[in-house]
Amino acid sequence: GAGVSQSPRYKVAKRGQDVALRCDPISGHVSLFWYQQALGQGPEFLTYFQNEAQLDKSGLPSDRFFAERPEGSVSTLKIQRTQQEDSAVYLCASSTLTGVVSPLHFGNGTRLTVT
Amino acid sequence: AQSVAQPEDQVNVAEGNPLTVKCTYSVSGNPYLFWYVQYPNRGLQFLLKYITGDNLVKGSYGFEAEFNKSQTSFHLKKPSALVSDSALYFCAVRGNTDKLIFGTGTRLQVFP
């Protein structure tokens, strides 16, 4: 079946521009996560949704970062006034159940380059 | 707070030899441990998990991992490495929240 789909695959933005990154989770998956992966690093947690509710946004680095999942399916991560330090791969993941035992299914990520 | 340490940036092994990729963790409460693999320009793929029960867990592609509570470790192992196993491997832990915390990754290089 279809996996987690992220778009665009690559995004180049000039410093100061706003960007929007989209995630289509696996159909029926309740939980959705966003991670940021800098070059040569492990994924860093950004935020987590259970259906449409954003339960944890403790990893968002600043108030320029905003995520939503209004209908409990597709999610958008928005970054306002992009800075060079925002350059990274943004990974979306979903899982079928809440709780700690379900593995996450990851998309291929969006590589954001801020020039 | 939850954390994961992967002490080796890179592991080199000859094809056919056994491999081990090390991981130690710190978490409040019971640990839920995972291994993921990442190929170039791809997302992470789930390999295996430890939730409870038998300390030796088996996963995809012939990989297994051993949970050691006293040493707070969860090392990834494979009896016979393949060149196609060359990739970036991440250990991850969940404590009492749904948040999954990743290590910095270990690059596995298998030489023919």
PDB file of C-alpha atoms in Angstrom, chain A residues 9-10 33 35 37 40-43 45 48 50 56 58 91 95 98-104 106-108 111, chain B residues 32 34 36 38 40-46 49 51 88 90 94-105:
ATOM      1  CA  ARG A   9      10.877  16.617  -2.251  1.00  0.00           C
ATOM      2  CA  TYR A  10      13.257  19.563  -2.440  1.00  0.00           C
ATOM      3  CA  PHE A  33       5.102  13.299  13.868  1.00  0.00           C
ATOM      4  CA  TYR A  35      11.202  15.633  12.764  1.00  0.00           C
ATOM      5  CA  GLN A  37      17.293  16.129  10.474  1.00  0.00           C
ATOM      6  CA  GLY A  40      25.091  14.227   9.660  1.00  0.00           C
ATOM      7  CA  GLN A  41      22.731  14.212  12.621  1.00  0.00           C
ATOM      8  CA  GLY A  42      19.897  12.103  13.918  1.00  0.00           C
ATOM      9  CA  PRO A  43      16.298  13.225  13.551  1.00  0.00           C
ATOM     10  CA  PHE A  45      11.601  15.772  17.335  1.00  0.00           C
ATOM     11  CA  TYR A  48       3.256  15.390  17.389  1.00  0.00           C
ATOM     12  CA  GLN A  50      -3.018  12.575  17.576  1.00  0.00           C
ATOM     13  CA  ASP A  56       3.290  18.053  21.885  1.00  0.00           C
ATOM     14  CA  SER A  58       7.984  21.136  22.549  1.00  0.00           C
ATOM     15  CA  LEU A  91      10.753  14.141   8.024  1.00  0.00           C
ATOM     16  CA  SER A  95       1.744   5.332  13.165  1.00  0.00           C
ATOM     17  CA  THR A  98      -1.392   5.774  19.963  1.00  0.00           C
ATOM     18  CA  GLY A  99       0.892   4.661  22.732  1.00  0.00           C
ATOM     19  CA  VAL A 100       4.506   3.703  22.845  1.00  0.00           C
ATOM     20  CA  VAL A 101       4.600   0.350  21.073  1.00  0.00           C
ATOM     21  CA  SER A 102       3.806   1.285  17.490  1.00  0.00           C
ATOM     22  CA  PRO A 103       6.733   1.820  15.128  1.00  0.00           C
ATOM     23  CA  LEU A 104       6.760   4.994  13.068  1.00  0.00           C
ATOM     24  CA  PHE A 106       8.586   7.660   7.733  1.00  0.00           C
ATOM     25  CA  GLY A 107       8.280   9.543   4.476  1.00  0.00           C
ATOM     26  CA  ASN A 108      11.328  10.330   2.343  1.00  0.00           C
ATOM     27  CA  ARG A 111      15.126  18.802   1.907  1.00  0.00           C
TER      28      ARG A 111
ATOM     29  CA  TYR B  32      10.760   1.056  24.529  1.00  0.00           C
ATOM     30  CA  PHE B  34      13.800   0.759  18.316  1.00  0.00           C
ATOM     31  CA  TYR B  36      15.840   2.188  12.156  1.00  0.00           C
ATOM     32  CA  GLN B  38      18.319   5.028   6.531  1.00  0.00           C
ATOM     33  CA  PRO B  40      20.767   7.745   1.001  1.00  0.00           C
ATOM     34  CA  ASN B  41      18.058  10.317   0.271  1.00  0.00           C
ATOM     35  CA  ARG B  42      15.411   8.150   1.899  1.00  0.00           C
ATOM     36  CA  GLY B  43      13.374   8.236   5.062  1.00  0.00           C
ATOM     37  CA  LEU B  44      13.953   5.891   7.956  1.00  0.00           C
ATOM     38  CA  GLN B  45      12.849   2.274   7.785  1.00  0.00           C
ATOM     39  CA  PHE B  46      11.838   0.352  10.882  1.00  0.00           C
ATOM     40  CA  LYS B  49      11.724  -3.047  18.486  1.00  0.00           C
ATOM     41  CA  ILE B  51       8.838  -3.574  24.223  1.00  0.00           C
ATOM     42  CA  LEU B  88      23.050   4.707   8.373  1.00  0.00           C
ATOM     43  CA  PHE B  90      19.677   4.891  14.216  1.00  0.00           C
ATOM     44  CA  ARG B  94      10.499   6.076  23.917  1.00  0.00           C
ATOM     45  CA  GLY B  95       9.827   6.446  27.609  1.00  0.00           C
ATOM     46  CA  ASN B  96       6.413   7.249  28.985  1.00  0.00           C
ATOM     47  CA  THR B  97       5.463   9.587  26.157  1.00  0.00           C
ATOM     48  CA  ASP B  98       4.813   9.022  22.462  1.00  0.00           C
ATOM     49  CA  LYS B  99       7.894  11.059  21.545  1.00  0.00           C
ATOM     50  CA  LEU B 100      10.626   8.977  19.894  1.00  0.00           C
ATOM     51  CA  ILE B 101      14.158  10.177  20.628  1.00  0.00           C
ATOM     52  CA  PHE B 102      16.919   9.229  18.193  1.00  0.00           C
ATOM     53  CA  GLY B 103      20.643   8.799  18.545  1.00  0.00           C
ATOM     54  CA  THR B 104      23.090  10.533  16.227  1.00  0.00           C
ATOM     55  CA  GLY B 105      23.444   7.499  14.006  1.00  0.00           C
TER      56      GLY B 105
END
